[in-house]
PDB file of C-alpha atoms in Angstrom:
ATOM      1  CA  UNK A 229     -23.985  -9.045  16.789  1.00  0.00           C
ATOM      2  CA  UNK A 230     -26.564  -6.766  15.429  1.00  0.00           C
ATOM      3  CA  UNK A 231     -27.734  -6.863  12.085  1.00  0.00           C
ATOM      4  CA  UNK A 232     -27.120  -3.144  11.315  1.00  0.00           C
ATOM      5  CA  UNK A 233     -23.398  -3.932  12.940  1.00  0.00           C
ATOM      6  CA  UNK A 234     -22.787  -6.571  10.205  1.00  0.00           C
ATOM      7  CA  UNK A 235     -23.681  -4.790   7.194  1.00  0.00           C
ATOM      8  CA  UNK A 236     -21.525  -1.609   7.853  1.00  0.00           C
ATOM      9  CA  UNK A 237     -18.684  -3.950   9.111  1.00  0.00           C
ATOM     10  CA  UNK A 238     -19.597  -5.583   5.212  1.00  0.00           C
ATOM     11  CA  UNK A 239     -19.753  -1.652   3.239  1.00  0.00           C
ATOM     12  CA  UNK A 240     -16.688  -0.901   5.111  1.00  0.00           C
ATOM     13  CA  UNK A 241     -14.498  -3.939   3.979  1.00  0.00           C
ATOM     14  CA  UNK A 242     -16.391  -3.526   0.619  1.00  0.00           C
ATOM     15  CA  UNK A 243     -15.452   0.147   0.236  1.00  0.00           C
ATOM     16  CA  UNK A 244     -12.036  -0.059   1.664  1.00  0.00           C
ATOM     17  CA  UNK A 245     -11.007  -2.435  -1.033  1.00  0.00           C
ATOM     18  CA  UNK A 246     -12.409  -0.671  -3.785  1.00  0.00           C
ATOM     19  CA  UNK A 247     -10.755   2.158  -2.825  1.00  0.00           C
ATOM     20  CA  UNK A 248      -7.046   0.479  -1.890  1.00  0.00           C
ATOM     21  CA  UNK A 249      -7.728  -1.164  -5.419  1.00  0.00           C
ATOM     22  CA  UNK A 250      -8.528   1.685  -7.244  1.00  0.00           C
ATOM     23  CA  UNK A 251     -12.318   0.740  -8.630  1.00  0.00           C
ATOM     24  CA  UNK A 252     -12.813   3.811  -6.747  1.00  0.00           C
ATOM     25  CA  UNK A 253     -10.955   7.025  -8.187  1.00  0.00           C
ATOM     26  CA  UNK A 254      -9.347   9.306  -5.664  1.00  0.00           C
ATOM     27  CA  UNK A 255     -11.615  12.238  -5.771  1.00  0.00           C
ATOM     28  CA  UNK A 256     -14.383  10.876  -7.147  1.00  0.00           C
ATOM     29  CA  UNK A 257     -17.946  11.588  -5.557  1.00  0.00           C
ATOM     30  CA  UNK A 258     -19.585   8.797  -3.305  1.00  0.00           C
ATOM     31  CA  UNK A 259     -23.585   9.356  -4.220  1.00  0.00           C
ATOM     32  CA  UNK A 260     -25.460   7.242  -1.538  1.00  0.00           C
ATOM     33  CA  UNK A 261     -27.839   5.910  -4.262  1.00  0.00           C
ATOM     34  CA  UNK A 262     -25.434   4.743  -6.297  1.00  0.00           C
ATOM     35  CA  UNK A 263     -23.502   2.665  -3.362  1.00  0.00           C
ATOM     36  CA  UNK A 264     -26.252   1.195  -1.691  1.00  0.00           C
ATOM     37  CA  UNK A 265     -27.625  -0.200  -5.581  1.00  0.00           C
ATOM     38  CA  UNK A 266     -23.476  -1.384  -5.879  1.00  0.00           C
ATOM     39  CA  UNK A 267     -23.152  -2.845  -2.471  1.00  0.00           C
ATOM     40  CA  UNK A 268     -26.452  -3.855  -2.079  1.00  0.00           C
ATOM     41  CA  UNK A 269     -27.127  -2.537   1.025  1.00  0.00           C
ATOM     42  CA  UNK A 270     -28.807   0.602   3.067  1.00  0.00           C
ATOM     43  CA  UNK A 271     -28.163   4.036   3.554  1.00  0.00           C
ATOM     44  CA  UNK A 272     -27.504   3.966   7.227  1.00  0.00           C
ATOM     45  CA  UNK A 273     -24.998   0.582   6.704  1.00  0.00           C
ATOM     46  CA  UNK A 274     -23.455   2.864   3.871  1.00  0.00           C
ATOM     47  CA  UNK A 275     -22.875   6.083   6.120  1.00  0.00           C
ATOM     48  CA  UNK A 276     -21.557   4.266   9.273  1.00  0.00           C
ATOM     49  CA  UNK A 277     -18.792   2.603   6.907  1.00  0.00           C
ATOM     50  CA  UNK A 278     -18.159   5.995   5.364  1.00  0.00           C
ATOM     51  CA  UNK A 279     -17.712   7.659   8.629  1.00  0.00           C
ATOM     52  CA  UNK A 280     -15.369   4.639   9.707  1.00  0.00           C
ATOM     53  CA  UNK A 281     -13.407   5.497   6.282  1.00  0.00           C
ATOM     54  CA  UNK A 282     -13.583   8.910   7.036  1.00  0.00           C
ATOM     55  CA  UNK A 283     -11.442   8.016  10.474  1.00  0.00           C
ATOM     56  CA  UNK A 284      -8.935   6.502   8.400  1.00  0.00           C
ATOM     57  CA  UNK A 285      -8.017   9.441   6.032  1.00  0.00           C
ATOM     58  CA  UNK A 286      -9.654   7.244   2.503  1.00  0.00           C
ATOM     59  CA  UNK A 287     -12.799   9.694   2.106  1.00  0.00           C
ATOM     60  CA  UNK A 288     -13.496  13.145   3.231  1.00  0.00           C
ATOM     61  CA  UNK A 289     -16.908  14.341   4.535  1.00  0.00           C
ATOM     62  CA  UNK A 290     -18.151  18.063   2.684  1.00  0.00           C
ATOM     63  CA  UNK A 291     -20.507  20.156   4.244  1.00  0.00           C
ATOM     64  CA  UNK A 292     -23.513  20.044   1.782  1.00  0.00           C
ATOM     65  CA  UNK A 293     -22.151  17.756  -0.299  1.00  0.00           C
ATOM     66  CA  UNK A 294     -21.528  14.427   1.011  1.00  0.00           C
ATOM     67  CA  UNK A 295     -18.596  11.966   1.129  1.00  0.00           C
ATOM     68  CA  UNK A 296     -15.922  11.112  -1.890  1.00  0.00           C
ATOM     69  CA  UNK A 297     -12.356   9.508  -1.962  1.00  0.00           C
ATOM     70  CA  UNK A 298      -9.874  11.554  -0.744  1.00  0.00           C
ATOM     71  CA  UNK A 299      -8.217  13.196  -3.736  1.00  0.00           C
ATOM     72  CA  UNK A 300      -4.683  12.956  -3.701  1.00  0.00           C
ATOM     73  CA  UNK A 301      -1.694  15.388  -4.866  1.00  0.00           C
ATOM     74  CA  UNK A 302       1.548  15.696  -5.966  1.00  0.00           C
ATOM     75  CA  UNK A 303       2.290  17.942  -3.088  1.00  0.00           C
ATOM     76  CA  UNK A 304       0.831  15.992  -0.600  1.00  0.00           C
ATOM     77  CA  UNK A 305       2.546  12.982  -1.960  1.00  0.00           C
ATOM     78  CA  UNK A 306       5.634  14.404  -1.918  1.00  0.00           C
ATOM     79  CA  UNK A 307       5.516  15.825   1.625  1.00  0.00           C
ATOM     80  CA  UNK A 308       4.327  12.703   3.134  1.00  0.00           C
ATOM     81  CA  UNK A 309       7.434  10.740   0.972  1.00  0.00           C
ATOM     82  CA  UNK A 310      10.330  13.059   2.347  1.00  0.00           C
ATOM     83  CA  UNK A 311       8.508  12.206   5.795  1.00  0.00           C
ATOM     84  CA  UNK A 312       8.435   8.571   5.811  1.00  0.00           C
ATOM     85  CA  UNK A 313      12.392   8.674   4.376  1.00  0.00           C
ATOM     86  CA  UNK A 314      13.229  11.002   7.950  1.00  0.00           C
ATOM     87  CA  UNK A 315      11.376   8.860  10.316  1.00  0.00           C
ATOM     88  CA  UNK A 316      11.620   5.322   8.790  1.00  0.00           C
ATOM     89  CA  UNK A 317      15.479   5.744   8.389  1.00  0.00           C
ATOM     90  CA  UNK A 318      15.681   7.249  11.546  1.00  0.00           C
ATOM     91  CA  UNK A 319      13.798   4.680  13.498  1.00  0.00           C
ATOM     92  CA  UNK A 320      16.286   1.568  11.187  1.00  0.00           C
ATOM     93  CA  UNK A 321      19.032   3.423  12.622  1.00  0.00           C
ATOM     94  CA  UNK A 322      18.336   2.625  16.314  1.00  0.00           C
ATOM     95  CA  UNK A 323      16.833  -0.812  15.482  1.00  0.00           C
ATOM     96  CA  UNK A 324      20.286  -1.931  13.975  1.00  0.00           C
ATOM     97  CA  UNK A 325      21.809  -0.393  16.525  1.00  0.00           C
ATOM     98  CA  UNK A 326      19.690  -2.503  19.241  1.00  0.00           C
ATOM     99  CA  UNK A 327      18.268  -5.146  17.652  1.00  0.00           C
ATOM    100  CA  UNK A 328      19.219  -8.550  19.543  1.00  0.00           C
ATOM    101  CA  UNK A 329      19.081 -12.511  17.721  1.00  0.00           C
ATOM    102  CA  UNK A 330      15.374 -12.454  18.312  1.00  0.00           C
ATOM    103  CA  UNK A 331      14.395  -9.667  16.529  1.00  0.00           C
ATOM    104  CA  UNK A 332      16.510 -11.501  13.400  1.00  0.00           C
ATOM    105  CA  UNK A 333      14.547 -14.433  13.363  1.00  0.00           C
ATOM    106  CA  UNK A 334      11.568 -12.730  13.570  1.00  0.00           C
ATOM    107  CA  UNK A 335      12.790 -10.587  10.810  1.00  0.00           C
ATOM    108  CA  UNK A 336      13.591 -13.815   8.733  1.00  0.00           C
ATOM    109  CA  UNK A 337       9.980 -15.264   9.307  1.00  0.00           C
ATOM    110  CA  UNK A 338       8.214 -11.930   8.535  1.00  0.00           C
ATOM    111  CA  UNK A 339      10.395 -12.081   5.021  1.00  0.00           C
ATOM    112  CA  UNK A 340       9.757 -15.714   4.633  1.00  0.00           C
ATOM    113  CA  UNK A 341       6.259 -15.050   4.885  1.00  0.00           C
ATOM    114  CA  UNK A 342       6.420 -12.397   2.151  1.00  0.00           C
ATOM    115  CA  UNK A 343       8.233 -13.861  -0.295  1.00  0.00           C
ATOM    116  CA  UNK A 344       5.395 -16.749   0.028  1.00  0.00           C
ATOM    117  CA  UNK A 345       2.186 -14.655  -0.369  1.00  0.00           C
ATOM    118  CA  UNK A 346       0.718 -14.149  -3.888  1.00  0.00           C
ATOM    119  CA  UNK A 347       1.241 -10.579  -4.800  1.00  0.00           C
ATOM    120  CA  UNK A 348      -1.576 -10.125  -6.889  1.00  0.00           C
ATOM    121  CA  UNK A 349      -5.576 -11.538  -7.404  1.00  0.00           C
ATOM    122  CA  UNK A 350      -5.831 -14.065  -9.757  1.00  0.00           C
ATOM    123  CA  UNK A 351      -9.262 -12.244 -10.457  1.00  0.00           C
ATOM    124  CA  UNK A 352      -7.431  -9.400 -11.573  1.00  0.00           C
ATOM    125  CA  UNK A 353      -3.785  -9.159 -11.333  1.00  0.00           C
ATOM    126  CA  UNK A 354      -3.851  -5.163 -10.812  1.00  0.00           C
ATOM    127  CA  UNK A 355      -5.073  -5.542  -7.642  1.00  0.00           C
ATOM    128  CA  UNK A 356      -3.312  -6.345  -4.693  1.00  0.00           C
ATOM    129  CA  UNK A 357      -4.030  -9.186  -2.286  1.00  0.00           C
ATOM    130  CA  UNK A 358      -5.442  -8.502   1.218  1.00  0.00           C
ATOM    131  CA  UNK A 359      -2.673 -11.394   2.369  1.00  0.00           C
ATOM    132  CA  UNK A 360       0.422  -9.369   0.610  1.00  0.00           C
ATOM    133  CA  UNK A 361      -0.953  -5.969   2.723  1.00  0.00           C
ATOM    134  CA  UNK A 362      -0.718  -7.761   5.587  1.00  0.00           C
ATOM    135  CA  UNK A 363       2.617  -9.526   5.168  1.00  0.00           C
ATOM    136  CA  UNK A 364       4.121  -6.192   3.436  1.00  0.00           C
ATOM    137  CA  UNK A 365       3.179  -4.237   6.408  1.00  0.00           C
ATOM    138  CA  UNK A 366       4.099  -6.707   9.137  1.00  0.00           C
ATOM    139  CA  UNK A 367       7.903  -6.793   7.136  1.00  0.00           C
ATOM    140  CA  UNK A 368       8.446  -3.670   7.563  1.00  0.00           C
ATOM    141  CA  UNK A 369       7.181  -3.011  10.725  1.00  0.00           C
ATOM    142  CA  UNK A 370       9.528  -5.573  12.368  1.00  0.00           C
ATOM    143  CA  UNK A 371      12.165  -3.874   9.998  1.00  0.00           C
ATOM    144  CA  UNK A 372      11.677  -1.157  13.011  1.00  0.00           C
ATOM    145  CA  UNK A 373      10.303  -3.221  15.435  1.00  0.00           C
ATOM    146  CA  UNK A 374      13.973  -3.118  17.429  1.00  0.00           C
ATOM    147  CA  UNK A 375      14.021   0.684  17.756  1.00  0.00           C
ATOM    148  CA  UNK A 376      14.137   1.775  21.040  1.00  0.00           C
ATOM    149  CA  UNK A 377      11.383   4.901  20.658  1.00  0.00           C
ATOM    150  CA  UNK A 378       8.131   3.824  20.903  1.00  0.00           C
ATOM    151  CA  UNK A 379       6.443   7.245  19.292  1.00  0.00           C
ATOM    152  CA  UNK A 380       8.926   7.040  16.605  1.00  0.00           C
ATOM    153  CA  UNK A 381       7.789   3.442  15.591  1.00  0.00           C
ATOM    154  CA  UNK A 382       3.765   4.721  16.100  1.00  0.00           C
ATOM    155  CA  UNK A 383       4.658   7.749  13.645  1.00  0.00           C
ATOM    156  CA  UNK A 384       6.383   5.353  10.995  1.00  0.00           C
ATOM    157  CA  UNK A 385       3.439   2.552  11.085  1.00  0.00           C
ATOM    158  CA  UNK A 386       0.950   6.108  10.565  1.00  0.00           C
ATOM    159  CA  UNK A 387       2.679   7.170   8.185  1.00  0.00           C
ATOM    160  CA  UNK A 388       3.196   3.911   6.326  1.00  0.00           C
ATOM    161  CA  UNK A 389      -0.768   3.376   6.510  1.00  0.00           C
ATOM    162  CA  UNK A 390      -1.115   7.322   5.084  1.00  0.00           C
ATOM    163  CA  UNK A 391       0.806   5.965   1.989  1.00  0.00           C
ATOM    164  CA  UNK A 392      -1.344   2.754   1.407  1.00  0.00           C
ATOM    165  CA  UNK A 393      -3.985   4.659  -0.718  1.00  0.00           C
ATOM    166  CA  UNK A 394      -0.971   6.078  -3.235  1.00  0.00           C
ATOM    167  CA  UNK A 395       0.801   2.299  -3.133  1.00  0.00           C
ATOM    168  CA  UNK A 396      -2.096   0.773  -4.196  1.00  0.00           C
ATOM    169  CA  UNK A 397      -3.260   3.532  -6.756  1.00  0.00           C
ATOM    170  CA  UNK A 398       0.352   2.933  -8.345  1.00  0.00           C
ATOM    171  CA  UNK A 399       0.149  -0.645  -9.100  1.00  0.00           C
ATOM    172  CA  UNK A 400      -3.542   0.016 -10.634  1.00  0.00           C
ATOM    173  CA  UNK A 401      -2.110   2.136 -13.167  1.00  0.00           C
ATOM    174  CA  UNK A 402       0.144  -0.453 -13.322  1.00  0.00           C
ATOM    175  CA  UNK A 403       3.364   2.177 -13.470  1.00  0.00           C
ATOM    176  CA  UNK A 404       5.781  -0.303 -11.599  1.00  0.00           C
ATOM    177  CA  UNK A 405       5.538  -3.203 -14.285  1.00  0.00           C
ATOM    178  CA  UNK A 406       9.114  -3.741 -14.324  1.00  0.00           C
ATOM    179  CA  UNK A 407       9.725  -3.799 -10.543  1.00  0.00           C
ATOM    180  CA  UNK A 408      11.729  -6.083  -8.587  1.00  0.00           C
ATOM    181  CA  UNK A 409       9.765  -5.215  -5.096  1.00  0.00           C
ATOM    182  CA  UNK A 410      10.700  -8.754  -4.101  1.00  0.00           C
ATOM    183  CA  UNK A 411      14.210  -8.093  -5.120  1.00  0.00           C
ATOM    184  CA  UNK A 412      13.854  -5.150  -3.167  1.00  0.00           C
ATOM    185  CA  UNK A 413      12.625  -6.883   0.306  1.00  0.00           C
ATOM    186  CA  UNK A 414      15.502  -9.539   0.270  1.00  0.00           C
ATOM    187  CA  UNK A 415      18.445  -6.583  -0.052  1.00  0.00           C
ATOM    188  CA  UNK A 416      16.765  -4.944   2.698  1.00  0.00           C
ATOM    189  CA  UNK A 417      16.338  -7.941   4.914  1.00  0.00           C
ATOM    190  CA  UNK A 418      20.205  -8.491   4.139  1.00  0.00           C
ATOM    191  CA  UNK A 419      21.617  -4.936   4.722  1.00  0.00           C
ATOM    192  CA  UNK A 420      19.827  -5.151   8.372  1.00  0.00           C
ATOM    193  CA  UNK A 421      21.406  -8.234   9.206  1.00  0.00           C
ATOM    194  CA  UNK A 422      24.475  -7.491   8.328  1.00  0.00           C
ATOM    195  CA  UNK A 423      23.308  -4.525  10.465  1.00  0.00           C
ATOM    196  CA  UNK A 424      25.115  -2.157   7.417  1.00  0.00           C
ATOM    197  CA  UNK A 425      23.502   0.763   8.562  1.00  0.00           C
ATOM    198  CA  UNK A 426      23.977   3.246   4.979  1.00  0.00           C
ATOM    199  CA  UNK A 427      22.822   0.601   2.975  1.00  0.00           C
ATOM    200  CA  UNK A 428      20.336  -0.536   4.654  1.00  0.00           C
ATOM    201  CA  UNK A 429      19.023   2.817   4.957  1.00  0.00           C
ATOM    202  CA  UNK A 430      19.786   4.203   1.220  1.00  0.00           C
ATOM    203  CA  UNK A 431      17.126   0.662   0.402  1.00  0.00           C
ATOM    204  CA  UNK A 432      14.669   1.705   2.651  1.00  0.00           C
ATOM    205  CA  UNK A 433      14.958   5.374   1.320  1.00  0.00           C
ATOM    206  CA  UNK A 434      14.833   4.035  -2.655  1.00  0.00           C
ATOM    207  CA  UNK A 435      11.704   1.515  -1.588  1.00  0.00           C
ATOM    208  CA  UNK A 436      10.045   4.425  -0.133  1.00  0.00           C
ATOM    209  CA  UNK A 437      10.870   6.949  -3.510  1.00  0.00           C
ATOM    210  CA  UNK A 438      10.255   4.050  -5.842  1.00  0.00           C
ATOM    211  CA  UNK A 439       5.832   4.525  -5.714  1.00  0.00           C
ATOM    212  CA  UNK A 440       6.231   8.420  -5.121  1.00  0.00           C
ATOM    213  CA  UNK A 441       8.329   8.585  -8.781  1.00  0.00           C
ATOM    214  CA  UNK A 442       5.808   6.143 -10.628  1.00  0.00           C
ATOM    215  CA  UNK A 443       2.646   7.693  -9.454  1.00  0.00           C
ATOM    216  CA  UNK A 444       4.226  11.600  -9.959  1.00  0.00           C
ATOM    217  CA  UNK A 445       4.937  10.316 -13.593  1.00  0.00           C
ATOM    218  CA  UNK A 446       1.749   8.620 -14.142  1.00  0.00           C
ATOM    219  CA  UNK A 447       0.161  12.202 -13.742  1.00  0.00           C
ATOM    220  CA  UNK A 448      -3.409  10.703 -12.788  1.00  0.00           C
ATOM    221  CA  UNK A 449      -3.768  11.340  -9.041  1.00  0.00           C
ATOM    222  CA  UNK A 450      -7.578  11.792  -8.909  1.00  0.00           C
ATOM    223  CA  UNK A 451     -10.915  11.057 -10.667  1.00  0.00           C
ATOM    224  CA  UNK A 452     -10.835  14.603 -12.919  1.00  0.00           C
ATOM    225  CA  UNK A 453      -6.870  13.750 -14.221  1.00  0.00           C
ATOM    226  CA  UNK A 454      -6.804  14.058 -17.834  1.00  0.00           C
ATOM    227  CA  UNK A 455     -10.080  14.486 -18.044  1.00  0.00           C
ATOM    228  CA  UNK A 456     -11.531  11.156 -15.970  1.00  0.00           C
ATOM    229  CA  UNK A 457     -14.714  12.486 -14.805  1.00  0.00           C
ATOM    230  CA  UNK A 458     -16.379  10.422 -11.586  1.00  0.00           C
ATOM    231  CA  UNK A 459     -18.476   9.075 -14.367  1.00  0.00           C
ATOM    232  CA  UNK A 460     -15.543   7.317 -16.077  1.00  0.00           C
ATOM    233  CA  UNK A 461     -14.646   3.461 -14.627  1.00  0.00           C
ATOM    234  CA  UNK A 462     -11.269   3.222 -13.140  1.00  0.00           C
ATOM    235  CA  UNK A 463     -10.636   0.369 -15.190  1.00  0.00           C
ATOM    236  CA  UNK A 464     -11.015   3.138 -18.063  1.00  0.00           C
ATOM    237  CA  UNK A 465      -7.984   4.520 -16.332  1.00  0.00           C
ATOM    238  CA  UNK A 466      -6.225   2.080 -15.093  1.00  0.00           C
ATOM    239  CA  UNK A 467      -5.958   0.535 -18.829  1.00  0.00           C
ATOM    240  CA  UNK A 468      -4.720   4.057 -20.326  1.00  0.00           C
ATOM    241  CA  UNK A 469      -2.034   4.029 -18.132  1.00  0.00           C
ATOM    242  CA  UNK A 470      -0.824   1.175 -18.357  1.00  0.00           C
ATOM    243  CA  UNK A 471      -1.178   1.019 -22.610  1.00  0.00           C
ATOM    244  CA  UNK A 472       2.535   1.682 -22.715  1.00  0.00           C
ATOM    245  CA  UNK A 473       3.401  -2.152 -21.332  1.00  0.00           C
ATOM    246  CA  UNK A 474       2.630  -5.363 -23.955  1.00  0.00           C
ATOM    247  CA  UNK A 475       1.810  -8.562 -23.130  1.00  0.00           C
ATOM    248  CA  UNK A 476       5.574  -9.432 -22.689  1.00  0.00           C
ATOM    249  CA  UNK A 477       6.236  -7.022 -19.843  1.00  0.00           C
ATOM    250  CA  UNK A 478       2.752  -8.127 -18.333  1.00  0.00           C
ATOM    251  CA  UNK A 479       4.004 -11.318 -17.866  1.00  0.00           C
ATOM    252  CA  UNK A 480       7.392 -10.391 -16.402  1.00  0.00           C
ATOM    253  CA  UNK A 481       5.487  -8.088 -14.211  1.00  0.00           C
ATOM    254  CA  UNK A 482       3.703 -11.655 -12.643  1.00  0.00           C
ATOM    255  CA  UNK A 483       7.016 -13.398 -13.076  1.00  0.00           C
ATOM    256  CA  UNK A 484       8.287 -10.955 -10.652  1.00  0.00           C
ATOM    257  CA  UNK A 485       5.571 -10.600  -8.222  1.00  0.00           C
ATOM    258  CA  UNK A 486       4.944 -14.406  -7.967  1.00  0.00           C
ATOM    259  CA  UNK A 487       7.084 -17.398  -9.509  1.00  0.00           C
ATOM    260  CA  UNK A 488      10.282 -14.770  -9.802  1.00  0.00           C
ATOM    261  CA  UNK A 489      10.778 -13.945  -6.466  1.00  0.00           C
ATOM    262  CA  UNK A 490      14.004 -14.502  -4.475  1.00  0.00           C
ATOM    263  CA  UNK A 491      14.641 -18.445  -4.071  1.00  0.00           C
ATOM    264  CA  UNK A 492      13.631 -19.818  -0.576  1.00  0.00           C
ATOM    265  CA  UNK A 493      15.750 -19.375   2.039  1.00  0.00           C
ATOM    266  CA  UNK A 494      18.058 -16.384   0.516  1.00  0.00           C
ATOM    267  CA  UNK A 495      16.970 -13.717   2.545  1.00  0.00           C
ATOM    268  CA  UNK A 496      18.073 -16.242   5.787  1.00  0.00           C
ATOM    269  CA  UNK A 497      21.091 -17.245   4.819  1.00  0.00           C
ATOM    270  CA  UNK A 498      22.029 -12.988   4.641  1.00  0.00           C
ATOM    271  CA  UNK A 499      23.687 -11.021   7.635  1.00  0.00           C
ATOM    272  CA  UNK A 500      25.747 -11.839  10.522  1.00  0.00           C
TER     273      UNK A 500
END
């Protein structure tokens, strides 16, 4: 593989997580000299994994004026929730409706797998593991995996990925402390095998609403909130926000996300 090839596959991985994990503010202003002394790399490594970010919807490009995160918005947030509750519902409908033994156990081992990631870094438990991502998303993509429209599941996973940026941003300002999300997964994973369709659906809808509420009361959606210039860290940030929880709720926070979740082997012992 070229060498050019392998630094901009490195910036992009680098720049993706820092701006899943919130080290980099939505909105905030993505100066090439700045990057390439952070990353330690070159301009042209820098602007291949911008444009590759760009592709993904995590930085815009501005005529004249470079790249930055894309800023995010209460509006924007909202309309994409009260689109992921139509579709994703939608699309759990037809997959209890169709979904056969197989799609069960794979259900069961997709949960399984969940509850035994680590939520959170042990380098710093605001940010979310790369492993979690991965088993998060594959849960709740074979949540849907039985529906029997293919565009319907495409437009759920895009939608899902659209979201990523605000789910992550949440648990950097550290606004669902008190959160069951493991809790959360296992009632899911039960109402669909019990194939309950309103319950299953009303936890799907509630998991969706649960990150648009905490980030909509947070109030910092981008790099100028309360006055959070692209000069000021996002650990600056991230610790105002999350002032309001002591070292007690901290700790059930990790409880929850790690040791606390559901025993092993609840979620398959659920359903039919």
């Amino acid at each position: 593989m070229p060498r050019s090839t392998t630094r901009g596959e490195t910036a992009f991985l680098d720049l993706r997580r820092d701006i899943l994990s919130g080290s980099l503010l939505p909105g905030q202003r993505l100066q090439f000299s700045e990057l390439s002394a952070r990353y330690t790399t070159s301009v042209g490594a820098l602007r291949e994994a911008l444009s590759r970010l760009a592709e993904q919807g995590l930085v815009i490009s501005e005529p004249q004026q470079g790249f930055r995160v894309v800023p995010v918005s209460p509006d924007d947030l909202r309309d994409l929730t009260a689109a992921r509750v139509e579709i994703e519902t939608m699309a759990l409908r037809r997959a209890l409706a169709a979904g056969d033994l197989a799609w069960e156990a794979r259900l069961v081992a997709a949960h399984h797998i969940l509850y035994g990631t680590a939520q959170l870094s042990d380098e710093d438990e605001r940010r979310v593991t790369e492993e979690w991502t991965a088993a998060h998303r594959r849960f709740h993509e074979v949540l849907l995996e039985a529906c029997d429209i293919r565009r319907l599941r495409e437009i759920a996973a895009s939608l899902r990925d659209a979201a990523e940026l605000y789910r992550r941003w949440s648990r950097y300002l550290r606004t669902e402390q008190d959160r069951d999300i493991a809790g959360e997964h296992e009632a899911m994973l039960r109402a669909a095998l019990a194939r309950d369709v309103e319950r299953a659906t009303a936890l799907l809808t509630q998991h969706i609403e649960y990150t648009t509420n905490a980030v909509l009361t947070a109030g910092k959606l981008s790099a100028d909130a309360d006055g959070a210039g692209p000069e000021q860290s996002a650990e600056t940030v991230g610790d105002g926000a999350g002032a309001r929880a002591d070292g007690r709720s901290e700790r059930r926070a990790r409880g929850s996300a790690a040791a606390g979740r559901p025993r092993r082997g609840s979620g398959a012992t659920g359903g039919r």
